[in-house]
Amino acid sequence: MDELDWSGPEAALYNGVMLLVAGIISVGIFMMVKALAKRFDERAIFIVGLTICGLAFICYQPFGSELPASPSNGTDTSNGTDATIYSTSDFDYDPSDVHSEIDIRSLSMAGIPPLSNWPSAHMDHSVGSVNRKECDKNEDTSKGGCPRKYDWCKTVPMVHLGQILGGCFLVAIGYPACAVMVYTIYSKILGPKPQGTMMGFLTAAGSGARTLGPIFVSNVYAAYGPRVAFAAITGIILLCVVFCLLVYKKLVPYQSKRPLV
């Protein structure tokens, strides 16, 4: 929505279609993993699945010079009028300079009324500047585009649709393989130990990650943008791959050490 300038309804529709297709692909992978496990090492399938997920988030990394689109100007109805909100970031204007002036010709060409007609609630009379915080507060984010409250919108390139589709496809392949193999390997390592209790711990850990993960990613995304957010996820996946490789020889089914009678 932020990167591709989709409106709220468009984002809901397109994301729904992508999740539907990804779900269908995931069902097929779930069915294939059982056959693959008969021919290949389960640990190898798990690590390959993790690697594919990591490649997905590398695919999401923004590149190029094209910046995400800015949102459409919002409309302020707090004072009973349909006053359009503008930001001085769109013009050559320095609010810290009391002698700075907005180019009236630029305003006129853009179809923007004179400053004298702008709502007083959005003006800083000490310098005659637009109140940026008030603009951000009343900005209609449902129209799509990268919100002005995110400073990184002016510096971080956009994530293109092809990258999003490619990353979604890779996640739809890698995640099912990981999900099946982690439970399979874990249950075989447990052996005669209480499967129900230990599986409950594993499921609780996964639920905790699914609860805290979105909070972490959304805050990092809001503060630093998609580049840092997806790099952080890629780093976490890389650590998991390295750890699995270090304990690769220990990820084997339980074997009793008691001597046979």
Coordinates of C-alpha atoms in Angstrom, one line a residue:
M1 CA 0.0 0.0 0.0
D2 CA 2.8 2.4 0.9
E3 CA 5.2 1.3 -1.8
L4 CA 2.8 0.8 -4.7
D5 CA 0.4 3.7 -4.0
W6 CA -2.6 1.3 -3.5
S7 CA -5.7 2.6 -1.8
G8 CA -7.0 0.7 1.2
P9 CA -9.6 -1.4 -0.9
E10 CA -7.0 -2.1 -3.6
A11 CA -4.5 -3.3 -1.0
A12 CA -7.0 -5.6 0.6
L13 CA -8.1 -7.0 -2.8
Y14 CA -4.6 -7.5 -4.2
N15 CA -3.1 -8.9 -1.0
G16 CA -6.1 -11.3 -0.7
V17 CA -5.4 -12.6 -4.2
M18 CA -1.7 -13.0 -3.4
L19 CA -2.4 -14.9 -0.2
L20 CA -4.9 -17.1 -2.0
V21 CA -2.4 -18.1 -4.6
A22 CA 0.4 -18.5 -2.0
G23 CA -2.0 -20.7 0.0
I24 CA -2.6 -23.0 -3.0
I25 CA 1.1 -23.3 -3.6
S26 CA 1.7 -24.0 0.1
V27 CA -0.8 -26.9 0.0
G28 CA 1.0 -28.4 -2.9
I29 CA 4.4 -28.1 -1.1
F30 CA 2.9 -29.7 2.0
M31 CA 1.9 -32.7 -0.1
M32 CA 5.3 -32.8 -1.8
V33 CA 7.4 -32.7 1.3
K34 CA 6.4 -36.1 2.4
A35 CA 7.6 -37.6 -0.8
L36 CA 10.8 -35.6 -0.7
A37 CA 11.6 -36.8 2.8
K38 CA 11.7 -40.3 1.5
R39 CA 14.5 -39.4 -1.0
F40 CA 16.4 -36.7 0.9
D41 CA 17.6 -36.0 4.4
E42 CA 15.0 -34.3 6.5
R43 CA 17.6 -31.9 7.9
A44 CA 18.7 -30.9 4.4
I45 CA 15.1 -30.2 3.4
F46 CA 14.6 -28.0 6.5
I47 CA 17.8 -26.0 5.9
V48 CA 16.9 -25.5 2.2
G49 CA 13.4 -24.3 3.2
L50 CA 15.0 -21.8 5.6
T51 CA 17.4 -20.6 2.9
I52 CA 14.5 -20.1 0.5
C53 CA 12.7 -18.0 3.1
G54 CA 15.9 -15.9 3.5
L55 CA 16.1 -15.4 -0.3
A56 CA 12.5 -14.2 -0.2
F57 CA 13.4 -11.3 2.1
I58 CA 16.5 -10.5 0.1
C59 CA 14.2 -10.2 -2.8
Y60 CA 12.1 -7.7 -0.9
Q61 CA 15.1 -5.4 -0.5
P62 CA 14.5 -2.0 -2.2
F63 CA 16.9 -1.0 -5.0
G64 CA 17.2 1.6 -7.7
S65 CA 16.5 5.3 -7.6
E66 CA 12.7 5.4 -7.8
L67 CA 11.1 6.6 -4.6
P68 CA 7.6 5.5 -3.4
A69 CA 4.8 7.7 -4.4
S70 CA 3.6 10.4 -2.0
P71 CA 0.0 10.1 -0.8
S72 CA -2.7 12.3 -2.2
N73 CA -3.3 15.5 -0.3
G74 CA -5.7 15.0 2.6
T75 CA -8.8 17.0 3.4
D76 CA -9.5 18.6 6.8
T77 CA -13.1 18.7 7.9
S78 CA -12.4 19.4 11.6
N79 CA -13.6 23.0 11.3
G80 CA -16.6 22.2 9.1
T81 CA -14.9 23.1 5.8
D82 CA -13.4 21.1 3.1
A83 CA -9.9 22.7 3.4
T84 CA -7.2 20.9 1.5
I85 CA -4.1 20.2 3.6
Y86 CA -0.7 20.9 2.1
S87 CA 2.8 20.5 3.4
T88 CA 5.7 22.9 2.9
S89 CA 7.8 19.9 2.0
D90 CA 6.3 20.1 -1.4
F91 CA 7.8 23.6 -1.9
D92 CA 11.0 25.5 -1.7
Y93 CA 10.5 26.8 1.8
D94 CA 12.5 26.9 5.0
P95 CA 10.2 27.3 8.1
S96 CA 13.3 28.2 10.3
D97 CA 13.9 31.3 8.2
V98 CA 11.4 34.1 9.0
H99 CA 12.3 35.8 5.7
S100 CA 11.7 32.7 3.6
E101 CA 8.7 32.8 1.3
I102 CA 6.8 30.2 -0.7
D103 CA 6.8 30.9 -4.4
I104 CA 3.3 32.2 -5.1
R105 CA 3.6 31.3 -8.7
S106 CA 4.3 27.6 -7.8
L107 CA 1.2 27.7 -5.6
S108 CA -0.9 29.1 -8.4
M109 CA 0.3 26.7 -11.0
A110 CA -0.5 23.8 -8.5
G111 CA -4.0 25.1 -8.1
I112 CA -3.4 25.9 -4.4
P113 CA -5.1 29.0 -2.9
P114 CA -3.1 31.9 -1.4
L115 CA -1.8 31.5 2.1
S116 CA -4.5 34.0 3.3
N117 CA -7.1 31.4 2.4
W118 CA -5.5 28.5 4.2
P119 CA -7.1 27.3 7.5
S120 CA -5.6 29.1 10.5
A121 CA -5.4 25.8 12.4
H122 CA -2.7 24.6 10.0
M123 CA -0.6 27.8 10.1
D124 CA 2.2 28.8 12.3
H125 CA 1.7 32.6 12.5
S126 CA 5.2 33.2 13.9
V127 CA 6.8 32.4 10.6
G128 CA 3.8 32.0 8.3
S129 CA 4.5 28.3 7.7
V130 CA 2.2 25.3 7.4
N131 CA 1.9 23.2 10.6
R132 CA 3.6 20.0 9.4
K133 CA 2.4 17.9 12.4
E134 CA -1.2 18.9 11.8
C135 CA -0.9 17.9 8.2
D136 CA 0.5 14.5 9.1
K137 CA -2.2 14.1 11.8
N138 CA -5.0 14.7 9.3
E139 CA -3.5 12.9 6.4
D140 CA -5.8 10.4 4.7
T141 CA -3.6 7.3 4.6
S142 CA -6.4 5.2 3.0
K143 CA -5.5 6.8 -0.4
G144 CA -2.2 4.9 -0.6
G145 CA 1.3 6.2 -1.0
C146 CA 4.1 6.5 1.5
P147 CA 2.9 8.6 4.4
R148 CA 4.7 11.8 5.1
K149 CA 5.2 10.9 8.7
Y150 CA 7.8 8.4 7.5
D151 CA 11.0 10.3 6.9
W152 CA 12.6 7.4 5.0
C153 CA 10.0 7.8 2.2
K154 CA 12.3 10.6 0.8
T155 CA 15.4 8.5 0.7
V156 CA 14.6 4.7 0.5
P157 CA 13.8 3.4 -3.0
M158 CA 10.4 1.7 -3.5
V159 CA 9.9 -2.1 -3.5
H160 CA 8.5 -3.0 -6.9
L161 CA 5.6 -5.3 -7.6
G162 CA 7.7 -8.0 -9.2
Q163 CA 9.8 -8.1 -6.0
I164 CA 6.7 -8.5 -3.8
L165 CA 5.3 -11.3 -6.0
G166 CA 8.7 -13.1 -6.2
G167 CA 9.2 -12.9 -2.5
C168 CA 5.7 -14.1 -1.8
F169 CA 6.3 -17.1 -4.1
L170 CA 9.5 -18.0 -2.3
V171 CA 7.9 -17.8 1.1
A172 CA 5.0 -20.0 -0.1
I173 CA 7.6 -22.6 -1.1
G174 CA 10.1 -22.3 1.8
Y175 CA 7.7 -21.9 4.8
P176 CA 5.7 -25.2 4.4
A177 CA 8.9 -27.2 4.0
C178 CA 10.3 -25.7 7.3
A179 CA 7.0 -26.1 9.1
V180 CA 6.7 -29.8 8.3
M181 CA 10.3 -30.7 8.8
V182 CA 10.7 -28.9 12.2
Y183 CA 7.9 -30.8 13.7
T184 CA 9.1 -34.1 12.2
I185 CA 12.7 -33.7 13.3
Y186 CA 11.7 -32.4 16.7
S187 CA 9.3 -35.4 17.4
K188 CA 12.0 -37.9 16.4
I189 CA 14.6 -36.3 18.6
L190 CA 12.2 -36.5 21.6
G191 CA 11.6 -40.2 21.2
P192 CA 9.9 -41.7 24.3
K193 CA 9.8 -38.3 26.1
P194 CA 6.4 -36.7 26.7
Q195 CA 5.5 -35.8 23.1
G196 CA 2.3 -33.8 24.0
T197 CA 4.1 -31.5 26.6
M198 CA 7.2 -30.9 24.5
M199 CA 5.1 -30.3 21.3
G200 CA 3.1 -27.8 23.4
F201 CA 6.3 -25.9 24.2
L202 CA 7.3 -25.8 20.5
T203 CA 3.9 -24.6 19.5
A204 CA 3.9 -22.0 22.2
A205 CA 7.3 -20.7 21.1
G206 CA 5.9 -20.4 17.5
S207 CA 2.8 -18.6 18.7
G208 CA 5.0 -16.2 20.7
A209 CA 7.1 -15.5 17.6
R210 CA 4.0 -14.9 15.6
T211 CA 2.8 -12.4 18.2
L212 CA 6.0 -10.5 18.8
G213 CA 7.3 -10.7 15.2
P214 CA 4.7 -8.3 13.7
I215 CA 5.2 -5.8 16.5
F216 CA 8.9 -5.8 16.0
V217 CA 8.8 -5.6 12.2
S218 CA 6.1 -2.9 12.1
N219 CA 8.0 -0.7 14.5
V220 CA 11.3 -1.1 12.6
Y221 CA 9.5 -0.5 9.3
A222 CA 7.9 2.7 10.6
A223 CA 11.2 4.0 11.9
Y224 CA 13.7 2.9 9.2
G225 CA 11.7 1.6 6.3
P226 CA 11.6 -1.7 4.4
R227 CA 15.4 -1.9 3.8
V228 CA 16.2 -2.3 7.5
A229 CA 13.1 -4.2 8.4
F230 CA 13.7 -6.9 5.7
A231 CA 17.4 -6.9 6.4
A232 CA 16.7 -7.7 10.1
I233 CA 14.4 -10.6 9.1
T234 CA 17.1 -11.9 6.7
G235 CA 19.7 -11.7 9.5
I236 CA 17.5 -13.7 11.9
I237 CA 17.0 -16.4 9.3
L238 CA 20.7 -16.5 8.5
L239 CA 21.4 -17.0 12.2
C240 CA 18.9 -19.9 12.3
V241 CA 20.6 -21.5 9.2
V242 CA 24.1 -21.2 10.8
F243 CA 22.9 -22.7 14.1
C244 CA 21.2 -25.6 12.3
L245 CA 24.5 -26.3 10.5
L246 CA 26.4 -26.2 13.7
V247 CA 24.1 -28.8 15.4
Y248 CA 23.4 -30.7 12.1
K249 CA 24.9 -34.0 13.4
K250 CA 22.8 -33.8 16.6
L251 CA 19.5 -33.5 14.7
V252 CA 18.9 -37.2 14.6
P253 CA 16.2 -39.6 16.0
Y254 CA 16.4 -40.5 19.6
Q255 CA 18.5 -43.6 20.3
S256 CA 18.4 -45.4 23.6
K257 CA 21.8 -45.8 25.3
R258 CA 20.8 -48.7 27.4
P259 CA 22.5 -52.0 26.4
L260 CA 20.4 -54.6 24.8
V261 CA 19.8 -57.7 27.0

